[in-house]
Amino acid sequence: MKLTDYLSFIDAPIDWAISTLWTLQLIDSKFRDPAFGGVTDLGALLGDPNSMEVIVPIETIEERIAAATDNQINMGHLFYRYPSERGMQKSLNISFYDDAKYRFSKMFQRWIDWSIPPSPMRAMKPLSAIQRKVILTRWDYDKKTPVWQRSYFVFPNGELSYQGTGTADLVRYQLELVVVREVVHK
């Protein structure tokens, strides 16, 4: 590519994408479990016991959405490659900042604690009870207009890990959400 072609490409009337301004909306924040006294409400941790939704501002996100592997056929001195399988568990790896009361990390910690039986003697909960619908939204510069949204049914996996320093920085956590299925909007 010549320098003049490159400069005209940079000056093209394109609104370049940026990778900031994300939110994750947890649709149903109430977990029902009669064995533990009824309902655990994650939304109540955030100060709104009447809300069924929780919105978490996301600092970074890694969205594993597709993968393919290939095979090849050897025919003499030639070979042909072809796609053979789709192999990957979709997931969302998010990092988020917490507030001074650590409400977002408490919410995710309760979800994890609620999902896993407290002792080996308890039966595992069905996936339909553990999974929650989330809406991942990418916002425009104005922070009011959604650029696009994707909806998933997810459950937490792995560690809820804290990343901190000795300086006066914001409190940051990381978490993986395994995608059970994607909600297709028509």
CSV table of C-alpha atoms in Angstrom, one decimal, residues 18 38-39 41 74 78 82 85 106 109 128-129 143 151 154 158 162 170 178:
chain,number,residue,atom,x,y,z
A,18,ILE,CA,-13.7,1.8,20.3
A,38,GLY,CA,-36.9,-18.8,50.3
A,39,VAL,CA,-35.4,-16.2,48.0
A,41,ASP,CA,-32.2,-11.4,46.0
A,74,ASN,CA,-3.9,-35.5,1.1
A,78,LEU,CA,-1.6,-31.9,-3.1
A,82,TYR,CA,-11.7,-27.9,4.9
A,85,GLU,CA,-15.8,-28.8,13.4
A,106,LYS,CA,-20.8,-9.6,46.9
A,109,GLN,CA,-20.0,-14.2,45.2
A,128,SER,CA,-32.1,-24.0,34.6
A,129,ALA,CA,-32.1,-22.7,38.3
A,143,LYS,CA,-23.5,6.6,27.1
A,151,SER,CA,-28.4,-11.7,25.2
A,154,VAL,CA,-24.9,-17.8,31.6
A,158,GLY,CA,-13.9,-20.3,38.1
A,162,TYR,CA,-9.6,-9.5,42.8
A,170,LEU,CA,-10.3,1.5,42.0
A,178,VAL,CA,-20.0,-19.6,30.7
